[in-house]
Amino acid sequence: MKFLIISDIHAMSKDLLNLTESSQSKPGSSSIGGYNGSTRGSVYIEDRTTKANRLLAVPEYLIDAGLNQDIDFLICLGDMAHQCKRGVLQLIWQQLNDIANDLSISNICAVSGNHDVASHEVDFQNGSPDSILKNLRPPFPMADPELRRDYHGNQFAVIEEGDVGLVLVDTTSLIGYQGQRKADLWNKGFISNELISGIRASITSSDCSAFVIAMHHHPTRVHKLQDVETDYIENGDNFLTMLQDTGKPCFLLHGHKHFVNFRRYNERQNSPWIFSASSLAATPYPGMQERYKCQFHILDFALNPNTKEISGQIASWDWVAGQWEKAGSTGMTHLIGFGRQSSLKDMAEKISSVVSEGGTLRGKGAFDEVPDLRYLTQDDIFDLQKLLKETHSVEMIASHGVQKFAFYAEDD
């Protein structure tokens, strides 16, 4: 199953740049700099060339690179338009649908971001906070009318595609309400106990063996050490524990934070994978510049028919000097794996055995001998390097972020 992931576009219009601060402040904030704010986007709907508009450049890049084959879903993880402007939202949603068509992707869907629902009175005087989204054309967040009713009415919808289910979760349902809690809900999102129970029932009763969960707000800290804020969903840990307790492998995608990272929730076998997607075009928050890149991603995974576990890879691309290129060392590296089926101990013993016979192991031969090398996380790579060196006197050279490996005996 392959997903093209685009998140936090924060598209803007040059015609709106002079909007005043008083009409554009975040809930609970006296001033954030008007329409631009602190996280303005770099995609302007008036720019119609691929060099100036990085969203338009995505399909062109993938087609030119021959990477447009067999993508099952295009998914946007929210914040399509900065500050929920109707015309910008409509154009970007249409543009995302056009990209799916250009790439022959049959399924396009999205989740609501805090910037996609009205949180300022001036923006929803004539309707509910999510009325703009409900009136988008093509219909948002997916084509199927029954699934749309589920999403807007129950705050989640489940799309089943073969053995894999995709759960779209609306974490923005209370934005625009709740008086003094407006700021918290805008920043953190919301998941109720009732929503958790509903999703649990849908997952456990489904014939699907694995699930991808997509939401905008992050349910837990993005990084255990580098993310010191408490701006995650208050009920997020209960939500993740529920996913774990279903006994089915789950992969959670979210946006909002603009802080790319990939990890497991905890060390348990059924622990959900959590991928925090980068922003396609937002300005970095203060203090984030050194580790920040605007990116898009492709998640590609398969379900092991024997173990019922998922294994796959995440590929990422950086926007650099007016074009997309393979991601470097800042942000998410270009290619990282997950879901190895073999233990690191068994992999090390196999590598050591091959190296002792032939002297070296590298390139395609390494993957032929040890297929699970494709599915190593960054932590796995560090641990395997240490294990090989300390236990087998084998050196492992790993090219950061591109999955190229070489192994040789230390004496060589």
Short mmCIF file of C-alpha atoms in Angstrom, two decimals, residues 134-286:
data_model
loop_
_atom_site.label_atom_id
_atom_site.label_comp_id
_atom_site.label_asym_id
_atom_site.label_seq_id
_atom_site.Cartn_x
_atom_site.Cartn_y
_atom_site.Cartn_z
CA LYS A 134 -18.50 21.02 3.97
CA ASN A 135 -19.17 23.15 0.90
CA LEU A 136 -15.92 22.49 -0.96
CA ARG A 137 -16.07 21.00 -4.44
CA PRO A 138 -15.07 18.26 -5.08
CA PRO A 139 -16.64 17.16 -1.79
CA PHE A 140 -14.33 17.12 1.25
CA PRO A 141 -12.72 15.01 2.67
CA MET A 142 -13.43 12.21 0.17
CA ALA A 143 -15.79 11.38 -2.68
CA ASP A 144 -17.94 8.71 -1.00
CA PRO A 145 -21.08 10.41 0.45
CA GLU A 146 -21.63 7.82 3.19
CA LEU A 147 -18.05 8.15 4.41
CA ARG A 148 -18.39 11.94 4.35
CA ARG A 149 -21.44 11.68 6.59
CA ASP A 150 -19.43 9.51 8.98
CA TYR A 151 -16.56 11.98 9.05
CA HIS A 152 -18.65 15.12 9.57
CA GLY A 153 -21.18 13.45 11.87
CA ASN A 154 -19.08 11.03 13.94
CA GLN A 155 -15.66 12.72 13.63
CA PHE A 156 -14.17 9.69 11.90
CA ALA A 157 -14.56 7.56 8.78
CA VAL A 158 -13.03 4.21 7.80
CA ILE A 159 -11.98 3.42 4.23
CA GLU A 160 -11.27 -0.26 3.63
CA GLU A 161 -8.88 -1.16 0.82
CA GLY A 162 -8.12 -4.88 0.74
CA ASP A 163 -6.38 -5.94 3.96
CA VAL A 164 -5.70 -2.34 5.02
CA GLY A 165 -8.10 0.14 6.60
CA LEU A 166 -7.61 3.91 6.59
CA VAL A 167 -9.17 5.79 9.51
CA LEU A 168 -9.64 9.53 9.02
CA VAL A 169 -10.02 11.31 12.38
CA ASP A 170 -11.32 14.86 12.82
CA THR A 171 -9.48 16.46 15.75
CA THR A 172 -10.91 19.93 14.99
CA SER A 173 -14.60 19.39 15.78
CA LEU A 174 -14.68 21.81 18.73
CA ILE A 175 -12.55 24.59 17.23
CA GLY A 176 -14.46 27.87 17.28
CA TYR A 177 -16.35 26.90 20.45
CA GLN A 178 -15.67 26.44 24.17
CA GLY A 179 -15.11 30.02 25.29
CA GLN A 180 -11.91 30.27 27.33
CA ARG A 181 -10.66 26.92 25.97
CA LYS A 182 -10.57 28.20 22.39
CA ALA A 183 -6.79 28.54 22.35
CA ASP A 184 -6.24 25.03 23.75
CA LEU A 185 -8.58 23.43 21.26
CA TRP A 186 -7.06 25.33 18.34
CA ASN A 187 -3.54 24.29 19.30
CA LYS A 188 -4.13 20.81 20.73
CA GLY A 189 -7.24 19.50 19.01
CA PHE A 190 -9.70 17.19 20.71
CA ILE A 191 -10.53 13.47 20.87
CA SER A 192 -13.42 12.36 23.07
CA ASN A 193 -13.77 9.05 24.91
CA GLU A 194 -16.79 8.35 22.73
CA LEU A 195 -14.67 8.82 19.60
CA ILE A 196 -12.01 6.45 20.94
CA SER A 197 -14.67 3.82 21.63
CA GLY A 198 -16.16 4.21 18.16
CA ILE A 199 -12.82 3.80 16.42
CA ARG A 200 -11.95 0.80 18.61
CA ALA A 201 -15.22 -0.89 17.61
CA SER A 202 -14.63 -0.21 13.92
CA ILE A 203 -11.07 -1.56 13.97
CA THR A 204 -11.80 -4.69 15.97
CA SER A 205 -14.90 -5.59 13.93
CA SER A 206 -13.25 -4.98 10.57
CA ASP A 207 -11.87 -7.73 8.35
CA CYS A 208 -8.84 -5.52 7.67
CA SER A 209 -5.64 -6.81 9.23
CA ALA A 210 -3.78 -3.47 9.50
CA PHE A 211 -4.75 0.17 9.80
CA VAL A 212 -3.40 3.58 8.88
CA ILE A 213 -4.81 6.35 11.07
CA ALA A 214 -4.69 9.92 9.77
CA MET A 215 -5.30 12.99 11.90
CA HIS A 216 -4.08 16.57 12.05
CA HIS A 217 -3.09 17.18 15.68
CA HIS A 218 -0.42 15.09 17.38
CA PRO A 219 -1.58 12.65 20.07
CA THR A 220 1.70 12.64 22.01
CA ARG A 221 5.07 14.41 22.06
CA VAL A 222 6.61 14.28 18.61
CA HIS A 223 10.10 13.57 19.98
CA LYS A 224 10.76 12.25 23.48
CA LEU A 225 13.75 14.55 24.04
CA GLN A 226 13.61 17.46 21.58
CA ASP A 227 9.89 18.17 21.95
CA VAL A 228 9.47 19.60 25.45
CA GLU A 229 6.04 21.17 24.92
CA THR A 230 2.72 19.85 26.23
CA ASP A 231 0.74 20.93 23.18
CA TYR A 232 -0.47 17.44 22.26
CA ILE A 233 -4.05 16.15 22.43
CA GLU A 234 -5.05 15.70 26.07
CA ASN A 235 -6.64 12.30 25.41
CA GLY A 236 -3.93 11.27 22.97
CA ASP A 237 -2.24 8.66 25.13
CA ASN A 238 -5.56 6.90 25.68
CA PHE A 239 -6.12 6.92 21.93
CA LEU A 240 -2.71 5.37 21.22
CA THR A 241 -3.16 2.77 23.94
CA MET A 242 -6.50 1.82 22.37
CA LEU A 243 -4.82 1.32 18.98
CA GLN A 244 -2.20 -0.86 20.63
CA ASP A 245 -4.78 -2.94 22.44
CA THR A 246 -6.68 -3.79 19.24
CA GLY A 247 -3.89 -6.28 18.46
CA LYS A 248 -3.76 -5.08 14.85
CA PRO A 249 -0.71 -3.23 13.49
CA CYS A 250 -1.43 0.49 13.26
CA PHE A 251 0.48 3.30 11.57
CA LEU A 252 -0.52 6.81 12.64
CA LEU A 253 0.06 9.86 10.43
CA HIS A 254 -0.31 13.43 11.68
CA GLY A 255 0.65 16.97 10.74
CA HIS A 256 0.23 20.26 12.63
CA LYS A 257 3.54 20.36 14.49
CA HIS A 258 5.79 21.04 11.45
CA PHE A 259 8.32 18.86 13.28
CA VAL A 260 9.12 15.76 11.26
CA ASN A 261 9.86 12.59 13.19
CA PHE A 262 9.22 8.85 13.12
CA ARG A 263 9.05 6.50 16.10
CA ARG A 264 7.05 3.84 17.86
CA TYR A 265 4.77 4.83 20.70
CA ASN A 266 6.50 2.44 23.13
CA GLU A 267 8.49 -0.79 23.18
CA ARG A 268 5.57 -3.22 23.11
CA GLN A 269 5.19 -5.49 20.09
CA ASN A 270 1.84 -4.02 18.99
CA SER A 271 2.88 -0.44 19.63
CA PRO A 272 1.64 1.93 16.88
CA TRP A 273 4.12 3.55 14.53
CA ILE A 274 3.82 7.37 14.64
CA PHE A 275 4.92 9.55 11.74
CA SER A 276 4.89 13.31 12.23
CA ALA A 277 4.88 14.74 8.70
CA SER A 278 6.78 17.82 7.70
CA SER A 279 5.06 20.94 6.40
CA LEU A 280 5.09 21.40 2.65
CA ALA A 281 5.47 25.17 2.82
CA ALA A 282 5.11 26.76 6.28
CA THR A 283 7.67 29.13 7.75
CA PRO A 284 9.57 27.43 10.62
CA TYR A 285 8.70 28.31 14.17
CA PRO A 286 11.29 30.33 16.09
#
